[in-house]
Amino acid sequence: MSASFATPEGLRAVLERLHDRERVGYWGWRQDREAERLMQFTIRKYRSLARTHHCEPEDSAYAAFEAMRTRAVRCADDPWAVITRAVQVSLIAEERAAGLLCSTAQARRREVMRNHDARRFGEDETGFLELLAESRGPSPVDAAAAPPPLKPGETSPTKAFEALNLVISMFVALGWPINSATCTLDYIATRLIEAGNRHVAHSYLRRDQAGRAALDLDRESWATVLRIVLGNPDKAAAATRAGVGVLAMLVCDWKVVDLLADDGLVVEIRDTAPKVARRIDA
């Protein structure tokens, strides 16, 4: 004899009863015998779907349980159809989260789901050869890829990583601990590379409370550091030195000496340094 909840109307009746706390109490889902049989039935029903997405059958039961507690399922024309779709979406997110090495909530985001699964270095031959070619630089046969030779008296332009190291050195010289300066500037540079735009990176980092807390900076110091490194996002300051930021200025071949001549910049960098506890010698 099939269970009453195997049909859409039977499932609706069970969910309506379990939702009525006056009848089943607060712990109805935990103590009700029919609720236990319903979850066992759910595990069997979605076992193959869970295996398709490389998940455990119990994962499908949890996703189904979360869906069954919503009003949308109880009011749907076919509650089982809504639950099936909810379980499928949850299992897809679980599978993508395992591949991307991130949380299930992050894996549900469209911009994250488009990424490929994480791979170990050298896991596939193609990726290894690409990294090897990049590490060796352009081939001497390819004359177009080689930079033009420098004229006498000319110096090579400052590269992005060189500019970043100069900013770190400048922060350290003005009182920042070397570890704090390196971690903070590397974190900002990484987000800048991912965003591809100073203003987008500034907007993202300004709201990045987790990153700020990990770097041990208060809100005011964090905002000041972002303004110094990435520039003032105000449109009125776009054409000024403050609107460009020290990182872009160094890439444009400004000298550190010229930046340190700005007393206001020096004071801001010095005042934003993390307060490190001093050792008291006996």
Short mmCIF file of the C-alpha atoms (twelve columns), coordinates in Angstrom:
data_MODEL
# 
_entry.id   MODEL 
# 
loop_
_atom_site.group_PDB 
_atom_site.id 
_atom_site.type_symbol 
_atom_site.label_atom_id 
_atom_site.label_alt_id 
_atom_site.label_comp_id 
_atom_site.label_asym_id 
_atom_site.label_seq_id 
_atom_site.Cartn_x 
_atom_site.Cartn_y 
_atom_site.Cartn_z 
_atom_site.pdbx_PDB_model_num 
ATOM 1   C CA . MET A 1   0.000  0.000  0.000   1 
ATOM 2   C CA . SER A 2   1.450  3.358  -1.054  1 
ATOM 3   C CA . ALA A 3   1.930  6.163  1.459   1 
ATOM 4   C CA . SER A 4   -0.630 8.947  1.561   1 
ATOM 5   C CA . PHE A 5   2.025  11.568 0.880   1 
ATOM 6   C CA . ALA A 6   3.106  9.931  -2.393  1 
ATOM 7   C CA . THR A 7   0.423  11.923 -4.224  1 
ATOM 8   C CA . PRO A 8   0.428  15.738 -4.500  1 
ATOM 9   C CA . GLU A 9   -2.797 16.130 -2.521  1 
ATOM 10  C CA . GLY A 10  -1.679 13.651 0.109   1 
ATOM 11  C CA . LEU A 11  1.598  15.507 0.540   1 
ATOM 12  C CA . ARG A 12  -0.269 18.812 0.822   1 
ATOM 13  C CA . ALA A 13  -2.451 17.397 3.588   1 
ATOM 14  C CA . VAL A 14  0.576  16.120 5.515   1 
ATOM 15  C CA . LEU A 15  2.397  19.442 5.200   1 
ATOM 16  C CA . GLU A 16  -0.681 21.396 6.290   1 
ATOM 17  C CA . ARG A 17  -0.975 19.196 9.373   1 
ATOM 18  C CA . LEU A 18  2.713  19.490 10.243  1 
ATOM 19  C CA . HIS A 19  2.537  23.253 9.751   1 
ATOM 20  C CA . ASP A 20  -0.295 23.533 12.300  1 
ATOM 21  C CA . ARG A 21  1.672  23.785 15.532  1 
ATOM 22  C CA . GLU A 22  -1.489 23.760 17.630  1 
ATOM 23  C CA . ARG A 23  -2.120 20.173 16.501  1 
ATOM 24  C CA . VAL A 24  1.386  18.677 16.355  1 
ATOM 25  C CA . GLY A 25  3.316  21.061 18.605  1 
ATOM 26  C CA . TYR A 26  6.625  22.821 18.011  1 
ATOM 27  C CA . TRP A 27  8.574  19.553 17.585  1 
ATOM 28  C CA . GLY A 28  6.132  18.002 15.123  1 
ATOM 29  C CA . TRP A 29  8.715  17.418 12.412  1 
ATOM 30  C CA . ARG A 30  11.012 15.669 14.880  1 
ATOM 31  C CA . GLN A 31  8.494  13.491 16.738  1 
ATOM 32  C CA . ASP A 32  5.775  12.767 14.165  1 
ATOM 33  C CA . ARG A 33  5.920  9.227  12.753  1 
ATOM 34  C CA . GLU A 34  4.478  10.242 9.397   1 
ATOM 35  C CA . ALA A 35  7.085  13.026 9.061   1 
ATOM 36  C CA . GLU A 36  9.817  10.430 9.611   1 
ATOM 37  C CA . ARG A 37  8.361  8.168  6.922   1 
ATOM 38  C CA . LEU A 38  8.036  11.177 4.607   1 
ATOM 39  C CA . MET A 39  11.757 11.988 4.899   1 
ATOM 40  C CA . GLN A 40  12.702 8.336  4.331   1 
ATOM 41  C CA . PHE A 41  10.488 8.325  1.237   1 
ATOM 42  C CA . THR A 42  12.185 11.534 0.083   1 
ATOM 43  C CA . ILE A 43  15.659 9.998  0.401   1 
ATOM 44  C CA . ARG A 44  14.601 7.042  -1.746  1 
ATOM 45  C CA . LYS A 45  12.829 9.266  -4.256  1 
ATOM 46  C CA . TYR A 46  15.826 11.554 -4.896  1 
ATOM 47  C CA . ARG A 47  18.649 9.014  -4.400  1 
ATOM 48  C CA . SER A 48  19.436 8.781  -8.119  1 
ATOM 49  C CA . LEU A 49  19.287 12.564 -8.525  1 
ATOM 50  C CA . ALA A 50  21.758 12.988 -5.672  1 
ATOM 51  C CA . ARG A 51  24.148 10.462 -7.201  1 
ATOM 52  C CA . THR A 52  23.951 12.282 -10.526 1 
ATOM 53  C CA . HIS A 53  25.328 15.398 -8.830  1 
ATOM 54  C CA . HIS A 54  27.881 13.454 -6.740  1 
ATOM 55  C CA . CYS A 55  26.030 14.125 -3.474  1 
ATOM 56  C CA . GLU A 56  24.794 11.941 -0.653  1 
ATOM 57  C CA . PRO A 57  21.077 10.963 -0.630  1 
ATOM 58  C CA . GLU A 58  20.723 12.707 2.737   1 
ATOM 59  C CA . ASP A 59  21.658 16.006 1.042   1 
ATOM 60  C CA . SER A 60  18.528 15.768 -1.092  1 
ATOM 61  C CA . ALA A 61  16.427 15.102 2.019   1 
ATOM 62  C CA . TYR A 62  17.714 18.258 3.686   1 
ATOM 63  C CA . ALA A 63  16.952 20.347 0.592   1 
ATOM 64  C CA . ALA A 64  13.470 18.818 0.385   1 
ATOM 65  C CA . PHE A 65  12.864 19.488 4.093   1 
ATOM 66  C CA . GLU A 66  13.744 23.161 3.663   1 
ATOM 67  C CA . ALA A 67  11.339 23.413 0.733   1 
ATOM 68  C CA . MET A 68  8.510  21.563 2.518   1 
ATOM 69  C CA . ARG A 69  8.455  24.156 5.300   1 
ATOM 70  C CA . THR A 70  7.610  26.984 2.889   1 
ATOM 71  C CA . ARG A 71  4.142  28.219 2.042   1 
ATOM 72  C CA . ALA A 72  4.926  28.090 -1.689  1 
ATOM 73  C CA . VAL A 73  5.042  24.280 -1.615  1 
ATOM 74  C CA . ARG A 74  1.806  23.929 0.380   1 
ATOM 75  C CA . CYS A 75  -0.034 26.243 -2.041  1 
ATOM 76  C CA . ALA A 76  1.448  24.868 -5.275  1 
ATOM 77  C CA . ASP A 77  -0.677 22.929 -7.758  1 
ATOM 78  C CA . ASP A 78  1.843  20.090 -7.571  1 
ATOM 79  C CA . PRO A 79  3.917  20.249 -4.351  1 
ATOM 80  C CA . TRP A 80  6.193  17.410 -5.463  1 
ATOM 81  C CA . ALA A 81  7.138  19.276 -8.649  1 
ATOM 82  C CA . VAL A 82  8.198  22.339 -6.651  1 
ATOM 83  C CA . ILE A 83  10.179 20.188 -4.207  1 
ATOM 84  C CA . THR A 84  11.901 18.324 -7.040  1 
ATOM 85  C CA . ARG A 85  13.051 21.580 -8.594  1 
ATOM 86  C CA . ALA A 86  14.240 22.917 -5.234  1 
ATOM 87  C CA . VAL A 87  16.209 19.715 -4.586  1 
ATOM 88  C CA . GLN A 88  17.763 19.853 -8.051  1 
ATOM 89  C CA . VAL A 89  18.907 23.465 -7.594  1 
ATOM 90  C CA . SER A 90  20.354 22.678 -4.161  1 
ATOM 91  C CA . LEU A 91  22.236 19.621 -5.413  1 
ATOM 92  C CA . ILE A 92  23.668 21.582 -8.334  1 
ATOM 93  C CA . ALA A 93  24.886 24.226 -5.883  1 
ATOM 94  C CA . GLU A 94  26.406 21.537 -3.650  1 
ATOM 95  C CA . GLU A 95  28.232 20.019 -6.606  1 
ATOM 96  C CA . ARG A 96  29.545 23.384 -7.809  1 
ATOM 97  C CA . ALA A 97  30.596 24.359 -4.286  1 
ATOM 98  C CA . ALA A 98  32.660 21.178 -3.988  1 
ATOM 99  C CA . GLY A 99  34.332 21.883 -7.311  1 
ATOM 100 C CA . LEU A 100 34.949 25.572 -6.700  1 
ATOM 101 C CA . LEU A 101 36.059 25.070 -3.075  1 
ATOM 102 C CA . CYS A 102 33.588 27.645 -1.795  1 
ATOM 103 C CA . SER A 103 30.384 27.765 0.214   1 
ATOM 104 C CA . THR A 104 27.032 26.673 -1.195  1 
ATOM 105 C CA . ALA A 105 25.695 30.231 -0.922  1 
ATOM 106 C CA . GLN A 106 28.557 31.533 -3.069  1 
ATOM 107 C CA . ALA A 107 28.132 28.724 -5.599  1 
ATOM 108 C CA . ARG A 108 24.527 29.816 -6.186  1 
ATOM 109 C CA . ARG A 109 25.695 33.185 -7.539  1 
ATOM 110 C CA . ARG A 110 25.666 33.380 -11.306 1 
ATOM 111 C CA . GLU A 111 29.032 35.110 -11.597 1 
ATOM 112 C CA . VAL A 112 30.666 32.418 -9.433  1 
ATOM 113 C CA . MET A 113 28.929 29.453 -11.078 1 
ATOM 114 C CA . ARG A 114 30.442 30.403 -14.458 1 
ATOM 115 C CA . ASN A 115 33.970 29.668 -13.169 1 
ATOM 116 C CA . HIS A 116 35.631 26.323 -13.783 1 
ATOM 117 C CA . ASP A 117 36.381 23.877 -10.999 1 
ATOM 118 C CA . ALA A 118 39.535 24.348 -8.975  1 
ATOM 119 C CA . ARG A 119 42.483 22.375 -10.285 1 
ATOM 120 C CA . ARG A 120 45.811 21.466 -8.773  1 
ATOM 121 C CA . PHE A 121 48.945 22.768 -10.427 1 
ATOM 122 C CA . GLY A 122 50.051 20.300 -13.106 1 
ATOM 123 C CA . GLU A 123 46.804 18.319 -12.904 1 
ATOM 124 C CA . ASP A 124 46.383 18.550 -16.651 1 
ATOM 125 C CA . GLU A 125 49.159 18.832 -19.198 1 
ATOM 126 C CA . THR A 126 47.655 21.770 -21.076 1 
ATOM 127 C CA . GLY A 127 47.508 24.069 -18.059 1 
ATOM 128 C CA . PHE A 128 51.061 23.139 -17.089 1 
ATOM 129 C CA . LEU A 129 52.417 23.953 -20.553 1 
ATOM 130 C CA . GLU A 130 50.596 27.301 -20.600 1 
ATOM 131 C CA . LEU A 131 52.091 28.298 -17.241 1 
ATOM 132 C CA . LEU A 132 55.510 27.114 -18.391 1 
ATOM 133 C CA . ALA A 133 55.296 29.220 -21.542 1 
ATOM 134 C CA . GLU A 134 54.256 32.283 -19.532 1 
ATOM 135 C CA . SER A 135 57.131 31.807 -17.088 1 
ATOM 136 C CA . ARG A 136 59.666 31.676 -19.914 1 
ATOM 137 C CA . GLY A 137 58.369 34.862 -21.479 1 
ATOM 138 C CA . PRO A 138 57.957 35.608 -25.202 1 
ATOM 139 C CA . SER A 139 59.889 33.564 -27.705 1 
ATOM 140 C CA . PRO A 140 62.949 35.283 -29.220 1 
ATOM 141 C CA . VAL A 141 61.623 34.270 -32.629 1 
ATOM 142 C CA . ASP A 142 58.538 36.443 -32.108 1 
ATOM 143 C CA . ALA A 143 60.010 39.879 -32.657 1 
ATOM 144 C CA . ALA A 144 56.609 41.591 -32.279 1 
ATOM 145 C CA . ALA A 145 56.217 40.367 -28.696 1 
ATOM 146 C CA . ALA A 146 59.613 41.713 -27.593 1 
ATOM 147 C CA . PRO A 147 59.653 45.302 -26.238 1 
ATOM 148 C CA . PRO A 148 61.571 47.873 -28.298 1 
ATOM 149 C CA . PRO A 149 65.170 48.472 -27.179 1 
ATOM 150 C CA . LEU A 150 65.769 51.424 -24.876 1 
ATOM 151 C CA . LYS A 151 67.563 54.485 -26.186 1 
ATOM 152 C CA . PRO A 152 70.687 55.737 -24.411 1 
ATOM 153 C CA . GLY A 153 69.748 57.493 -21.180 1 
ATOM 154 C CA . GLU A 154 66.231 55.997 -21.071 1 
ATOM 155 C CA . THR A 155 64.998 53.833 -18.208 1 
ATOM 156 C CA . SER A 156 62.498 51.017 -18.508 1 
ATOM 157 C CA . PRO A 157 58.936 51.946 -17.477 1 
ATOM 158 C CA . THR A 158 57.733 50.933 -14.024 1 
ATOM 159 C CA . LYS A 159 55.782 47.702 -14.096 1 
ATOM 160 C CA . ALA A 160 52.685 47.108 -12.013 1 
ATOM 161 C CA . PHE A 161 54.373 44.725 -9.568  1 
ATOM 162 C CA . GLU A 162 57.327 47.086 -9.199  1 
ATOM 163 C CA . ALA A 163 54.913 49.918 -8.409  1 
ATOM 164 C CA . LEU A 164 53.185 47.757 -5.825  1 
ATOM 165 C CA . ASN A 165 56.518 46.988 -4.139  1 
ATOM 166 C CA . LEU A 166 57.322 50.710 -4.081  1 
ATOM 167 C CA . VAL A 167 53.994 51.459 -2.367  1 
ATOM 168 C CA . ILE A 168 54.684 48.740 0.206   1 
ATOM 169 C CA . SER A 169 58.162 50.175 0.853   1 
ATOM 170 C CA . MET A 170 56.684 53.650 1.245   1 
ATOM 171 C CA . PHE A 171 54.114 52.440 3.780   1 
ATOM 172 C CA . VAL A 172 56.798 50.563 5.736   1 
ATOM 173 C CA . ALA A 173 59.040 53.634 5.777   1 
ATOM 174 C CA . LEU A 174 56.194 55.665 7.269   1 
ATOM 175 C CA . GLY A 175 55.557 53.357 10.210  1 
ATOM 176 C CA . TRP A 176 53.596 50.383 8.899   1 
ATOM 177 C CA . PRO A 177 54.765 46.897 9.980   1 
ATOM 178 C CA . ILE A 178 56.117 45.122 6.910   1 
ATOM 179 C CA . ASN A 179 53.708 42.178 7.245   1 
ATOM 180 C CA . SER A 180 50.667 44.457 7.581   1 
ATOM 181 C CA . ALA A 181 51.731 46.626 4.659   1 
ATOM 182 C CA . THR A 182 52.428 43.615 2.416   1 
ATOM 183 C CA . CYS A 183 49.141 41.853 3.212   1 
ATOM 184 C CA . THR A 184 47.068 45.029 2.865   1 
ATOM 185 C CA . LEU A 185 48.577 46.163 -0.436  1 
ATOM 186 C CA . ASP A 186 48.562 42.652 -1.905  1 
ATOM 187 C CA . TYR A 187 44.894 42.282 -0.972  1 
ATOM 188 C CA . ILE A 188 43.997 45.588 -2.643  1 
ATOM 189 C CA . ALA A 189 46.042 44.736 -5.742  1 
ATOM 190 C CA . THR A 190 44.387 41.321 -6.049  1 
ATOM 191 C CA . ARG A 191 40.903 42.822 -5.967  1 
ATOM 192 C CA . LEU A 192 42.019 45.465 -8.471  1 
ATOM 193 C CA . ILE A 193 43.190 42.757 -10.879 1 
ATOM 194 C CA . GLU A 194 39.901 40.863 -10.494 1 
ATOM 195 C CA . ALA A 195 37.796 43.997 -11.024 1 
ATOM 196 C CA . GLY A 196 39.896 45.418 -13.867 1 
ATOM 197 C CA . ASN A 197 38.865 48.947 -12.902 1 
ATOM 198 C CA . ARG A 198 39.981 51.212 -10.049 1 
ATOM 199 C CA . HIS A 199 36.522 52.561 -9.308  1 
ATOM 200 C CA . VAL A 200 34.890 49.114 -9.292  1 
ATOM 201 C CA . ALA A 201 37.624 47.758 -7.041  1 
ATOM 202 C CA . HIS A 202 37.311 50.750 -4.697  1 
ATOM 203 C CA . SER A 203 33.537 50.309 -4.451  1 
ATOM 204 C CA . TYR A 204 33.891 46.589 -3.697  1 
ATOM 205 C CA . LEU A 205 36.689 46.980 -1.157  1 
ATOM 206 C CA . ARG A 206 34.946 49.819 0.643   1 
ATOM 207 C CA . ARG A 207 32.138 47.395 1.573   1 
ATOM 208 C CA . ASP A 208 34.449 44.432 2.221   1 
ATOM 209 C CA . GLN A 209 34.085 44.159 5.996   1 
ATOM 210 C CA . ALA A 210 35.582 40.653 6.161   1 
ATOM 211 C CA . GLY A 211 38.767 41.747 4.412   1 
ATOM 212 C CA . ARG A 212 39.077 44.852 6.574   1 
ATOM 213 C CA . ALA A 213 38.647 42.810 9.747   1 
ATOM 214 C CA . ALA A 214 41.234 40.257 8.611   1 
ATOM 215 C CA . LEU A 215 43.720 43.067 7.987   1 
ATOM 216 C CA . ASP A 216 42.991 44.529 11.448  1 
ATOM 217 C CA . LEU A 217 42.059 48.011 10.211  1 
ATOM 218 C CA . ASP A 218 39.243 50.173 11.477  1 
ATOM 219 C CA . ARG A 219 36.692 51.612 9.074   1 
ATOM 220 C CA . GLU A 220 38.264 55.090 8.880   1 
ATOM 221 C CA . SER A 221 41.802 53.791 8.303   1 
ATOM 222 C CA . TRP A 222 40.562 51.324 5.678   1 
ATOM 223 C CA . ALA A 223 38.763 54.074 3.750   1 
ATOM 224 C CA . THR A 224 41.853 56.281 3.896   1 
ATOM 225 C CA . VAL A 225 44.163 53.522 2.637   1 
ATOM 226 C CA . LEU A 226 41.822 52.787 -0.285  1 
ATOM 227 C CA . ARG A 227 41.712 56.467 -1.180  1 
ATOM 228 C CA . ILE A 228 45.510 56.735 -1.029  1 
ATOM 229 C CA . VAL A 229 46.200 53.627 -3.098  1 
ATOM 230 C CA . LEU A 230 43.313 53.626 -5.591  1 
ATOM 231 C CA . GLY A 231 42.479 57.320 -5.628  1 
ATOM 232 C CA . ASN A 232 39.523 59.397 -4.539  1 
ATOM 233 C CA . PRO A 233 36.362 58.038 -6.252  1 
ATOM 234 C CA . ASP A 234 34.770 61.504 -6.265  1 
ATOM 235 C CA . LYS A 235 34.279 62.682 -9.857  1 
ATOM 236 C CA . ALA A 236 35.394 66.172 -8.902  1 
ATOM 237 C CA . ALA A 237 38.840 64.775 -8.031  1 
ATOM 238 C CA . ALA A 238 39.182 62.580 -11.113 1 
ATOM 239 C CA . ALA A 239 41.726 64.833 -12.825 1 
ATOM 240 C CA . THR A 240 43.794 65.496 -9.722  1 
ATOM 241 C CA . ARG A 241 46.621 63.574 -8.066  1 
ATOM 242 C CA . ALA A 242 44.280 62.571 -5.247  1 
ATOM 243 C CA . GLY A 243 41.844 61.080 -7.733  1 
ATOM 244 C CA . VAL A 244 44.473 58.898 -9.412  1 
ATOM 245 C CA . GLY A 245 46.050 57.214 -6.395  1 
ATOM 246 C CA . VAL A 246 49.688 56.487 -5.630  1 
ATOM 247 C CA . LEU A 247 49.683 53.067 -7.328  1 
ATOM 248 C CA . ALA A 248 48.687 54.481 -10.715 1 
ATOM 249 C CA . MET A 249 51.039 57.442 -10.266 1 
ATOM 250 C CA . LEU A 250 54.012 55.135 -9.737  1 
ATOM 251 C CA . VAL A 251 53.033 53.115 -12.795 1 
ATOM 252 C CA . CYS A 252 53.096 56.419 -14.695 1 
ATOM 253 C CA . ASP A 253 56.736 56.855 -13.585 1 
ATOM 254 C CA . TRP A 254 56.213 59.208 -10.670 1 
ATOM 255 C CA . LYS A 255 59.014 58.965 -8.131  1 
ATOM 256 C CA . VAL A 256 58.562 58.000 -4.503  1 
ATOM 257 C CA . VAL A 257 60.497 61.130 -3.528  1 
ATOM 258 C CA . ASP A 258 57.883 63.277 -5.258  1 
ATOM 259 C CA . LEU A 259 55.068 61.526 -3.415  1 
ATOM 260 C CA . LEU A 260 56.793 61.876 -0.049  1 
ATOM 261 C CA . ALA A 261 57.051 65.606 -0.646  1 
ATOM 262 C CA . ASP A 262 53.289 65.772 -0.023  1 
ATOM 263 C CA . ASP A 263 53.069 66.329 3.743   1 
ATOM 264 C CA . GLY A 264 49.366 65.527 3.840   1 
ATOM 265 C CA . LEU A 265 49.949 62.149 2.174   1 
ATOM 266 C CA . VAL A 266 52.765 61.330 4.580   1 
ATOM 267 C CA . VAL A 267 50.613 62.135 7.618   1 
ATOM 268 C CA . GLU A 268 47.686 60.059 6.334   1 
ATOM 269 C CA . ILE A 269 49.837 56.987 5.699   1 
ATOM 270 C CA . ARG A 270 51.491 57.334 9.089   1 
ATOM 271 C CA . ASP A 271 48.192 57.763 10.960  1 
ATOM 272 C CA . THR A 272 46.535 54.754 9.292   1 
ATOM 273 C CA . ALA A 273 49.263 52.329 10.399  1 
ATOM 274 C CA . PRO A 274 47.892 49.478 12.563  1 
ATOM 275 C CA . LYS A 275 48.486 50.033 16.248  1 
ATOM 276 C CA . VAL A 276 50.939 47.269 17.142  1 
ATOM 277 C CA . ALA A 277 51.457 46.579 20.836  1 
ATOM 278 C CA . ARG A 278 54.939 47.596 21.873  1 
ATOM 279 C CA . ARG A 279 57.144 45.287 23.846  1 
ATOM 280 C CA . ILE A 280 58.068 46.623 27.277  1 
ATOM 281 C CA . ASP A 281 61.553 45.588 28.266  1 
ATOM 282 C CA . ALA A 282 62.071 44.827 31.924  1 
# 
